[in-house]
Coordinates of C-alpha atoms in Angstrom, one line a residue:
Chain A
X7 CA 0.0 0.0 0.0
X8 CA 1.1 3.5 -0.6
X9 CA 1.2 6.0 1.8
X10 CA -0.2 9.6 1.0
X11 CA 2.4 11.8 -0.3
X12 CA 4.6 14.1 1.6
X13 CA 3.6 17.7 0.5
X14 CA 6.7 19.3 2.2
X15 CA 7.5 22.7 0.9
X16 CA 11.3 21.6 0.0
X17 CA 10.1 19.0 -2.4
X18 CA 8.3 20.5 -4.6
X19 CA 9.0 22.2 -7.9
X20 CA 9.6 25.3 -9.4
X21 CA 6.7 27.3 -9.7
X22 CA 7.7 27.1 -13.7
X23 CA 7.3 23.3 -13.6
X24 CA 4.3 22.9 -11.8
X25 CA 2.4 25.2 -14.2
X26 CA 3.9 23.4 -17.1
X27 CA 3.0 20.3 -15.5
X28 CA -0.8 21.6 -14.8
X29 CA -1.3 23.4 -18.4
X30 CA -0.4 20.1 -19.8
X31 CA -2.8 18.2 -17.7
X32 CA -5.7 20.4 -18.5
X33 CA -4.3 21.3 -22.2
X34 CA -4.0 17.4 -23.6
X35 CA -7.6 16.8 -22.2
X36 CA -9.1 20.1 -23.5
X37 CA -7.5 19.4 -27.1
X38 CA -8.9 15.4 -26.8
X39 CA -12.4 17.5 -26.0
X40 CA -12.6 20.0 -28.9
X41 CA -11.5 17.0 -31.0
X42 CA -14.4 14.8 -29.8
X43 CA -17.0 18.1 -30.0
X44 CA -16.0 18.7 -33.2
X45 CA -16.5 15.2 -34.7
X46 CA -19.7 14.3 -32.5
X47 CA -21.5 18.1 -34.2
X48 CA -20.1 17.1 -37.6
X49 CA -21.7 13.8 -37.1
X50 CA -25.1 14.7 -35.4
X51 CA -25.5 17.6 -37.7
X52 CA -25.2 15.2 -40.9
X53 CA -27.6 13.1 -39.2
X54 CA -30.2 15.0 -37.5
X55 CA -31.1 18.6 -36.4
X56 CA -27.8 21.1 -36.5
X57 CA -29.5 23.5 -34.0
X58 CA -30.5 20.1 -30.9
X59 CA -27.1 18.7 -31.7
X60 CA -24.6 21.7 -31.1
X61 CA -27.1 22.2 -28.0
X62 CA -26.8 19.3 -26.3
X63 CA -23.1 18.6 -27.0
X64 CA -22.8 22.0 -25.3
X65 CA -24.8 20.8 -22.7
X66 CA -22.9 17.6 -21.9
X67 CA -19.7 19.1 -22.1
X68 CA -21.5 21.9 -19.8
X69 CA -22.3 18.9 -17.7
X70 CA -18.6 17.6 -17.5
X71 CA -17.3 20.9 -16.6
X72 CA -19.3 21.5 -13.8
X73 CA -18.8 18.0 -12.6
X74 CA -15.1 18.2 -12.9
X75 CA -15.1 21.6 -10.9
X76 CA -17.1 20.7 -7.9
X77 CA -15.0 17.4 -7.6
X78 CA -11.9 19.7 -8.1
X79 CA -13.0 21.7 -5.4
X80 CA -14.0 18.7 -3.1
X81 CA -10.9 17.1 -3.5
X82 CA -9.1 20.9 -2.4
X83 CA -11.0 20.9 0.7
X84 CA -11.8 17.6 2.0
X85 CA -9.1 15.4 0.5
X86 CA -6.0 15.2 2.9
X87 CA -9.1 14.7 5.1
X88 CA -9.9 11.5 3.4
X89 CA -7.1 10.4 3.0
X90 CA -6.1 10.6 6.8
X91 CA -9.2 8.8 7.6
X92 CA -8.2 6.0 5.6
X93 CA -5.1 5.8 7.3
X94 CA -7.2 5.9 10.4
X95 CA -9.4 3.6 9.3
X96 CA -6.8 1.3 7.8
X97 CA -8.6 1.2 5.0
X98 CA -6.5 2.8 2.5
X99 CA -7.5 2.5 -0.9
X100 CA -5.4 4.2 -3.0
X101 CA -7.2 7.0 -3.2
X102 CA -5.2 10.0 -2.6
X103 CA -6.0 14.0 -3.2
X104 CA -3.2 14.5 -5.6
X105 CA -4.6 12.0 -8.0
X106 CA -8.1 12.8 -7.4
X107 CA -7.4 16.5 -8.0
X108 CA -5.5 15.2 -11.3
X109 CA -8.6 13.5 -12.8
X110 CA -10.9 16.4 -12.1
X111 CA -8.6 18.7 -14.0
X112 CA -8.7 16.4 -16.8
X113 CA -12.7 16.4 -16.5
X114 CA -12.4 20.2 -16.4
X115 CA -10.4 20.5 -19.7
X116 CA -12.2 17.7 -21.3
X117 CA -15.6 19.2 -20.4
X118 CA -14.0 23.1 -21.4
X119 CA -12.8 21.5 -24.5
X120 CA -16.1 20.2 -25.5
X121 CA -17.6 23.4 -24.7
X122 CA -15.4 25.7 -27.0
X123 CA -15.1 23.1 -29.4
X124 CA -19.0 23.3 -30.3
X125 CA -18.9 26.8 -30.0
X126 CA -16.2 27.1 -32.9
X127 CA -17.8 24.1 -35.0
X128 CA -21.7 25.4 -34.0
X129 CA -21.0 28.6 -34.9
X130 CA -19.8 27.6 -38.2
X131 CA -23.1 25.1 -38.9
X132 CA -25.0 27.2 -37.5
X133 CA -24.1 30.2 -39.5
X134 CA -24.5 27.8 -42.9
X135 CA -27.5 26.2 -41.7
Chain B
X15 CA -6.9 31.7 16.5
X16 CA -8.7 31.0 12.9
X17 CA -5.5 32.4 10.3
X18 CA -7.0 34.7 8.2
X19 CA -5.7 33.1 5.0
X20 CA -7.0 29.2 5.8
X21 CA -10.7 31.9 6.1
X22 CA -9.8 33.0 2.6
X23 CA -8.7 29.9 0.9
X24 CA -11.6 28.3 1.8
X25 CA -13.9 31.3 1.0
X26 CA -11.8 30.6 -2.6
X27 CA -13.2 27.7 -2.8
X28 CA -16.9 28.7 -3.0
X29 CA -16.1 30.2 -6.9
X30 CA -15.3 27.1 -7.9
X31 CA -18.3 24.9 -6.4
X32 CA -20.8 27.4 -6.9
X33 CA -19.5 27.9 -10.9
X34 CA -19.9 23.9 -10.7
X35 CA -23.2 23.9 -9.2
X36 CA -24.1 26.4 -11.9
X37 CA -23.1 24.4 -14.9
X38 CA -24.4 21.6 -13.8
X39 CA -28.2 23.1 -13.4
X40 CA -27.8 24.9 -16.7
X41 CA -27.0 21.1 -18.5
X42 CA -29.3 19.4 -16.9
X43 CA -32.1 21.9 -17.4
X44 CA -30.7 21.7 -21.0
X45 CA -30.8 18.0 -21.5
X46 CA -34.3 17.5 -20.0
X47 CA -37.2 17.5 -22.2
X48 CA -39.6 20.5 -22.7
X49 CA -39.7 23.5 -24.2
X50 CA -40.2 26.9 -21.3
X51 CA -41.4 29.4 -24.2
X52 CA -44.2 26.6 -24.6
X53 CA -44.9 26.1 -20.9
X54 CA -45.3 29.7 -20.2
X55 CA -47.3 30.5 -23.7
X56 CA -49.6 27.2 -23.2
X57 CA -50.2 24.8 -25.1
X58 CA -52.6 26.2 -27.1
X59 CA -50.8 29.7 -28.3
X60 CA -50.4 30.6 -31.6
X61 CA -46.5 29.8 -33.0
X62 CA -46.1 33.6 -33.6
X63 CA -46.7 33.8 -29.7
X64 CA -44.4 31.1 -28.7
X65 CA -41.8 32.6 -31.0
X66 CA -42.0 36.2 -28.7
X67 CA -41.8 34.6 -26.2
X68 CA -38.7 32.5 -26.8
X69 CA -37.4 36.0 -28.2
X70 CA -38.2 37.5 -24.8
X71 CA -36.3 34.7 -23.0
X72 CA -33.2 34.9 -24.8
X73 CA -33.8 31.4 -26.1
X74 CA -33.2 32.2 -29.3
X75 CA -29.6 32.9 -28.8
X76 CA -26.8 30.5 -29.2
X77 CA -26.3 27.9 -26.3
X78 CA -22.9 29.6 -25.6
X79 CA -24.5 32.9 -25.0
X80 CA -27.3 32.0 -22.8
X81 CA -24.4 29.7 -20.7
X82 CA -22.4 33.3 -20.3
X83 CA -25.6 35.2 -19.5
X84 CA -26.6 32.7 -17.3
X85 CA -23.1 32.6 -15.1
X86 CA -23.0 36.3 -14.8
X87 CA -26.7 36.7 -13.9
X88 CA -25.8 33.4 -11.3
X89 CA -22.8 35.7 -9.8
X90 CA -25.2 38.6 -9.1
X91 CA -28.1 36.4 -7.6
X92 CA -30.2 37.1 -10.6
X93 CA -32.7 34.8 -12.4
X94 CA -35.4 36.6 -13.9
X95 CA -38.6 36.0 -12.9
X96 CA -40.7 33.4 -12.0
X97 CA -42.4 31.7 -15.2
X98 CA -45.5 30.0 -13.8
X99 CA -45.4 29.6 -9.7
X100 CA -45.5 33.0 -9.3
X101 CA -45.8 35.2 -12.3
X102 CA -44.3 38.5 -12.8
X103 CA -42.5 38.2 -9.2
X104 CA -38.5 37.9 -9.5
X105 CA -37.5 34.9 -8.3
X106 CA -35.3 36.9 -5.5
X107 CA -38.4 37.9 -4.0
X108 CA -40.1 34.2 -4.1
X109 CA -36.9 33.1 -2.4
X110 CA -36.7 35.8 0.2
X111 CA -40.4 34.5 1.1
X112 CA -39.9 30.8 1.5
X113 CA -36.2 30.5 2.5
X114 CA -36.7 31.7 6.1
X115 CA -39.3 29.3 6.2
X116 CA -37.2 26.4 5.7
X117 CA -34.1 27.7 7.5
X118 CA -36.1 28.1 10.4
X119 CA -37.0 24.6 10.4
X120 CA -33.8 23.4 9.7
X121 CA -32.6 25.4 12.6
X122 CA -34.9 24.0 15.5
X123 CA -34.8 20.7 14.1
X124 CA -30.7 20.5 14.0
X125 CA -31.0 22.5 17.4
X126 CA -33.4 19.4 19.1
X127 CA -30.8 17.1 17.3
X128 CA -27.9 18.7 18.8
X129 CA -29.2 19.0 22.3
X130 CA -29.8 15.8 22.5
X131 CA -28.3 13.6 20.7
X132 CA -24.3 15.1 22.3
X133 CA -25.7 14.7 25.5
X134 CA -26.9 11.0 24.7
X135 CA -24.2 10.1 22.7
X136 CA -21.8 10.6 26.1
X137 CA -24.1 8.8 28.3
X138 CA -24.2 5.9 26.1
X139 CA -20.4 6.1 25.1
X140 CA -19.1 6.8 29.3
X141 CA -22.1 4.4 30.5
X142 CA -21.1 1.5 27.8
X143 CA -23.2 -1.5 27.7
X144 CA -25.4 -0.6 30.6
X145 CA -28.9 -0.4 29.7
X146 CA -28.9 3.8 29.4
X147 CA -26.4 2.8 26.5
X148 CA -28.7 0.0 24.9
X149 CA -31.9 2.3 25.5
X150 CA -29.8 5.1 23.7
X151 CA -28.4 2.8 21.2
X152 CA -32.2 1.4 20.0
X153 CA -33.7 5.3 20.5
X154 CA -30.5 6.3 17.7
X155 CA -31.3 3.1 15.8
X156 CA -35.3 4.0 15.5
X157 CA -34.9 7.4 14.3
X158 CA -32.3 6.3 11.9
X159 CA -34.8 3.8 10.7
X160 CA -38.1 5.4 10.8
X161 CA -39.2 8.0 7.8
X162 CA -40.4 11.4 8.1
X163 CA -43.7 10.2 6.5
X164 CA -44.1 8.0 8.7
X165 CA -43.5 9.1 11.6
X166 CA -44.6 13.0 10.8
X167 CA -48.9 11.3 10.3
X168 CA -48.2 9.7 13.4
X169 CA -47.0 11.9 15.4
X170 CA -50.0 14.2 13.8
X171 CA -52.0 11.8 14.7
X172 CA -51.3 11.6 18.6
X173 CA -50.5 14.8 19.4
X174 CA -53.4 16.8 17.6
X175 CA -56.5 14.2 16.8
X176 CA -56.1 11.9 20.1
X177 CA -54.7 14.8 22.6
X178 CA -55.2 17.9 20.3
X179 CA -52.7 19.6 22.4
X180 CA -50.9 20.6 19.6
X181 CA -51.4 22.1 16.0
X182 CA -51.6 19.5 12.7
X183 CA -50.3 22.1 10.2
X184 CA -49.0 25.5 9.2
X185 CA -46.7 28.2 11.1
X186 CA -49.0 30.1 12.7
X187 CA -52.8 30.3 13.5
X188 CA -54.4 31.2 10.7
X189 CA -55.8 34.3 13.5
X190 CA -53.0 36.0 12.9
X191 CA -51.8 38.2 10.3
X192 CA -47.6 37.3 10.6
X193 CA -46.8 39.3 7.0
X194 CA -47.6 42.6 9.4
X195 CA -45.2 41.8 11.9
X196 CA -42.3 40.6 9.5
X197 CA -38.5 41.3 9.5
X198 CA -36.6 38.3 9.6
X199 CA -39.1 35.8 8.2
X200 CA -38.8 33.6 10.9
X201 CA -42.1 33.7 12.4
X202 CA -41.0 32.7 15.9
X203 CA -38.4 35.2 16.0
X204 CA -40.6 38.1 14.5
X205 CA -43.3 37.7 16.8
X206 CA -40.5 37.9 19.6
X207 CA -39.5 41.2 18.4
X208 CA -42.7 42.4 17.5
X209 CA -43.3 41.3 21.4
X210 CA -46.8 39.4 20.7
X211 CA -46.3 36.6 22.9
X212 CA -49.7 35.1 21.6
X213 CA -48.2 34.9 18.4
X214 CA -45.0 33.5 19.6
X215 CA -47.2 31.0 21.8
X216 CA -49.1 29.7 18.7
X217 CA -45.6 30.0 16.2
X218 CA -43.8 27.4 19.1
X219 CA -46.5 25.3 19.5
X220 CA -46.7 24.9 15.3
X221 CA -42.9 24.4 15.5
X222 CA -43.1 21.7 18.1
X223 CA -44.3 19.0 15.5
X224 CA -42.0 19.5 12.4
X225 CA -38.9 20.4 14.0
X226 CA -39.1 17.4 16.4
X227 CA -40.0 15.0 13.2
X228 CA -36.7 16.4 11.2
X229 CA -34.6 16.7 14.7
X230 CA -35.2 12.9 16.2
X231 CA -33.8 11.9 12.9
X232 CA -30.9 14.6 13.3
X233 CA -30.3 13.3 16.9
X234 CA -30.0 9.9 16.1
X235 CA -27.1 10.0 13.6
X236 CA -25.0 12.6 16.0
X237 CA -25.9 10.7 19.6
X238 CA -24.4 7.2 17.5
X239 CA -22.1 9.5 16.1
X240 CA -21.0 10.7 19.4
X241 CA -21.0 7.8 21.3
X242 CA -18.2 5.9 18.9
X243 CA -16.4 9.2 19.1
X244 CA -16.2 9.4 22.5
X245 CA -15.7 5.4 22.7
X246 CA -12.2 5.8 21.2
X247 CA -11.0 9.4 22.6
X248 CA -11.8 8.1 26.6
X249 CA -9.4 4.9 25.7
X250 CA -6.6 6.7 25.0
X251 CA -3.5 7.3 27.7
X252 CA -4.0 11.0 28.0
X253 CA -7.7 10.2 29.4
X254 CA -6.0 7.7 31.4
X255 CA -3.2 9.4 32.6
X256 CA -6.0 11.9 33.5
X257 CA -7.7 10.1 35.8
X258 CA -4.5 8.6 37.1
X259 CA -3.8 11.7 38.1
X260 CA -6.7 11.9 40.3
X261 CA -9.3 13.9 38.1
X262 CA -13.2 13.4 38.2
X263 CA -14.4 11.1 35.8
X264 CA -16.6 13.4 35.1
X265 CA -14.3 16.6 34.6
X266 CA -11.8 14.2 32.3
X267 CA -14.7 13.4 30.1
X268 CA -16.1 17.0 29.6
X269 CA -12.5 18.8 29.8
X270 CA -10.4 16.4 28.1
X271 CA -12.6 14.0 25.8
X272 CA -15.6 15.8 24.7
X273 CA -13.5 18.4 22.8
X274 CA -12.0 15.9 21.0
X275 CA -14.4 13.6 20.6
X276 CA -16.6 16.4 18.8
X277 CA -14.6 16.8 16.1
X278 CA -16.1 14.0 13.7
X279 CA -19.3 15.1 15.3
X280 CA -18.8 18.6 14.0
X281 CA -18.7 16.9 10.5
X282 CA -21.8 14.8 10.7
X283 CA -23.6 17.8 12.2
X284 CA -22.5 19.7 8.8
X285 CA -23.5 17.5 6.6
X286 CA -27.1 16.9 8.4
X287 CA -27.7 20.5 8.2
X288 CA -27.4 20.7 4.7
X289 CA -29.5 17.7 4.7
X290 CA -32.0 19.0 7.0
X291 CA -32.4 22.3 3.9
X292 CA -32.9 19.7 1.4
X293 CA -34.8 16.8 3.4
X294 CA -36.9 19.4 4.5
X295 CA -39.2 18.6 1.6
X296 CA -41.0 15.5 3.3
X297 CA -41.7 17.8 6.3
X298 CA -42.6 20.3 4.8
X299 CA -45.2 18.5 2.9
X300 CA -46.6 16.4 5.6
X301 CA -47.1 19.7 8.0
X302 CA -48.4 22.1 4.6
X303 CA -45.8 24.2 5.4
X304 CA -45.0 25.7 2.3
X305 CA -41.3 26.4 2.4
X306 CA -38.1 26.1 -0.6
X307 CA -37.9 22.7 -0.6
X308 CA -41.9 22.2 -1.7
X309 CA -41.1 25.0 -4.2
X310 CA -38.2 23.5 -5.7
X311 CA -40.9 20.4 -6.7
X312 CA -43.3 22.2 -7.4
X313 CA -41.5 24.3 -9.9
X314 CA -39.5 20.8 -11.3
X315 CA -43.0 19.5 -11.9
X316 CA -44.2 22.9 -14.0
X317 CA -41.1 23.8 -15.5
X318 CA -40.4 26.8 -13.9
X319 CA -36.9 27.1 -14.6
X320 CA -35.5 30.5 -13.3
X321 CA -36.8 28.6 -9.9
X322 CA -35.2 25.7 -10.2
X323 CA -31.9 27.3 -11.0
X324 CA -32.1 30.0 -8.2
X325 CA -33.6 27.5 -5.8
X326 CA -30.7 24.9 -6.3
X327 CA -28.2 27.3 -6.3
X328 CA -29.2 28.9 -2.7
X329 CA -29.2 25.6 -1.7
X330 CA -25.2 25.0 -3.0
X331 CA -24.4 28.2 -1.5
X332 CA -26.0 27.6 2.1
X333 CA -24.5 24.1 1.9
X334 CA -21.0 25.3 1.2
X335 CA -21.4 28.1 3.8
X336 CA -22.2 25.5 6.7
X337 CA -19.5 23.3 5.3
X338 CA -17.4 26.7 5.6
X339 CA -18.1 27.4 9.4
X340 CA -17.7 23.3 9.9
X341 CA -13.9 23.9 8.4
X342 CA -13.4 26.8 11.2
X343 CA -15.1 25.1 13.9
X344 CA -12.6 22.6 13.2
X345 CA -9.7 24.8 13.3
X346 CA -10.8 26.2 16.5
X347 CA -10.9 22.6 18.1
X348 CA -7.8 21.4 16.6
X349 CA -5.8 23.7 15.6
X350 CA -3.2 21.6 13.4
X351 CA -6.0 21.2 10.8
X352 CA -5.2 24.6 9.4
X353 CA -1.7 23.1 8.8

């Protein structure tokens, strides 16, 4: 089993890193998500309404971005939390904040991505439809 | 001492959760069937007249835009007004007039649960396996287990039809005109300032009912909360050493365990009063006291959206706030959670 991290100030980073390290994280998974937008419109436009299908691609990715953010911010506030209970507990599962707060930022990009994505590609259809 | 910049980091954190919450209302009033110019035109208005009104709405703009709009009017508490529940009235106003009623409920009902069930919760932790603990253990265990609408009829039942010492419904007696007395909102506190103490009679004994329905279920969860807390903190060597030391087994609980102990207890009390706000619904409905909580289904059953969004979105924000003064009260207990 591993134990949580140690988040001691002397280990970690330069600043310069860490937000290299971050903007990747989010970037990659908001690139993956305008990719996806932009196919799934293309797609749903060819096969059904342009207008429903930029709207609710908006709307799920609307959906992942919000999701992404509020477990972002749960796993700010009440992950070392968790992760001491475990350890408590003895229960440890793996889980630990740093990780957690690493998928929710991919979520987050994925979800922005999809967002701007269909704004780009819906404004386009839109504006030919 | 709370450090002012573990206040402000968590304060931080509220953008983030409430821009969450906010996204995720928009979608999912998004994704969900049914069109709002068509609800508030009626079914049977002319196209032209649907098309106004969608133009009124903003509905007409791209997705994108009405996201934007909708985030920035979020940020400044604004969402229109109220479709169909109550037309023409903003829903600021609609939720100025029902929120007190369900805070106040949430208050008296956490307040029985917290009076009670820390007191229990010692008495069944320091007097282990006696039968005070097992009568405490299968009290917790009841109101864990029975429903508000169950046990709200029933309670109805004996108190008001078989004694009729008390009220079946309502905040008040319908005698008295509350609206000319208000301030606050919360009726027992209005008529206290207002000094009518026939009104404050007649508010308590309307409370009595409710708040006891929501706070035996509140109690429960914190007294077994409180007990396993306490279980594990009056085991450990500094209680020992404690009373080794020739201290009261009563002072070494009180002084030495209970703070301790109540810091798990803090969290379950957090979490129950944003549970209280929400499970308020069921009591509300069984009493006909027609707080946010029987709005917020009512206006999911209509369609009243600009409800729906402002009405889940008070509810994130008065969720994050408790869990805010939860995170301080914690500080102030242990001070190396700020750390």
């Amino acid at each position: 089993m591993t134990a949580a991290p140690d988040h001691s100030a002397d280990e970690r980073p330069p600043l310069s890193e860490q937000l290299g390290v971050r903007l990747r994280l989010v970037g990659t998974a908001l690139v993956a998500g305008v990719v996806v937008a932009t196919v799934s419109v293309v797609a749903a436009t060819v096969l059904s309404d342009p207008t429903a299908s930029v709207e609710t691609a908006f709307a799920l990715g609307s959906l992942l971005f919000g999701f992404g953010l509020l477990g972002w911010s749960g796993a700010v506030a009440l992950g070392r939390g968790i992760e001491s209970m475990q350890e408590t507990l003895d229960t440890q599962t793996g889980w630990t904040e740093p990780d957690a707060r690493r998928a929710m930022a991919r979520i987050i990009g994925f979800g922005l991505g999809v967002m701007l994505g269909t704004m780009f590609v819906g404004s386009v259809v839109l504006g030919l439809a | 001492m709370i450090s002012s910049r573990f206040v402000l980091k968590r304060l931080l954190l509220l953008v983030p959760v409430l821009v969450g919450v906010a996204s995720l209302v928009f979608s999912i009033l998004h994704l969900s069937p049914g069109d709002p110019a068509l609800t508030i035109a009626g079914e049977r208005a002319s196209e032209e007249f649907v098309k106004q009104v969608e133009e009124s709405l903003g509905l007409n703009d791209p997705i994108w835009v009405q996201y934007g709009r909708f985030i920035a009017d979020a940020a400044q508490f604004q969402f229109g007004e109220s479709f169909i529940i109550q037309r023409n009235t903003t829903v600021r106003e609609v939720l100025v007039n029902k929120l007190p009623v369900t805070l106040e409920l949430a208050i008296y009902g956490q307040l029985i649960g917290v009076f009670l069930g820390i007191p229990l919760g010692i008495l069944s932790a320091v007097k282990q396996d006696s039968i005070t603990d097992h009568l405490t253990r299968i009290g917790a265990l009841a109101g864990i287990s029975v429903p508000i609408f169950w046990s709200g009829p029933l309670l109805i039942l004996l108190f008001a039809q078989v004694l009729g010492v008390l009220p079946t419904s309502g905040r008040i007696s319908v005698l008295y005109n509350v609206e000319a007395i208000r301030v606050t909102g919360l009726v027992t506190v209005d008529t206290l300032i207002a000094g009518e103490w026939d009104m404050f009679v007649s508010a308590v004994r309307h409370m009595i009912l409710p708040a006891s329905v929501i706070g035996v279920y509140s109690m429960a969860l914190i007294s077994r909360m409180m007990r396993s807390s306490m279980l594990e903190v009056i085991r450990q060597d500094y209680i020992r050493t404690a009373r080794a030391k020739g201290q009261g087994a009563k002072i070494t609980v009180l002084k030495h365990g209970f703070r301790n102990a109540m810091i798990p207890v803090i969290t379950v009390i957090g979490i129950q009063f944003g549970g209280l706000l929400g499970g308020a619904v069921l009591t509300e409905t069984v009493f006909a006291i027609g707080g946010i909580g029987t709005l917020l289904v009512e206006a999911i059953k209509v369609g009243d959206y600009p409800i729906v969004q402002g009405t889940v979105l008070t509810f994130a924000f008065l969720f994050t706030l408790v869990n805010l003064g939860v995170d301080i009260t914690y500080s102030i207990l242990d001070p190396r959670i700020e750390q």
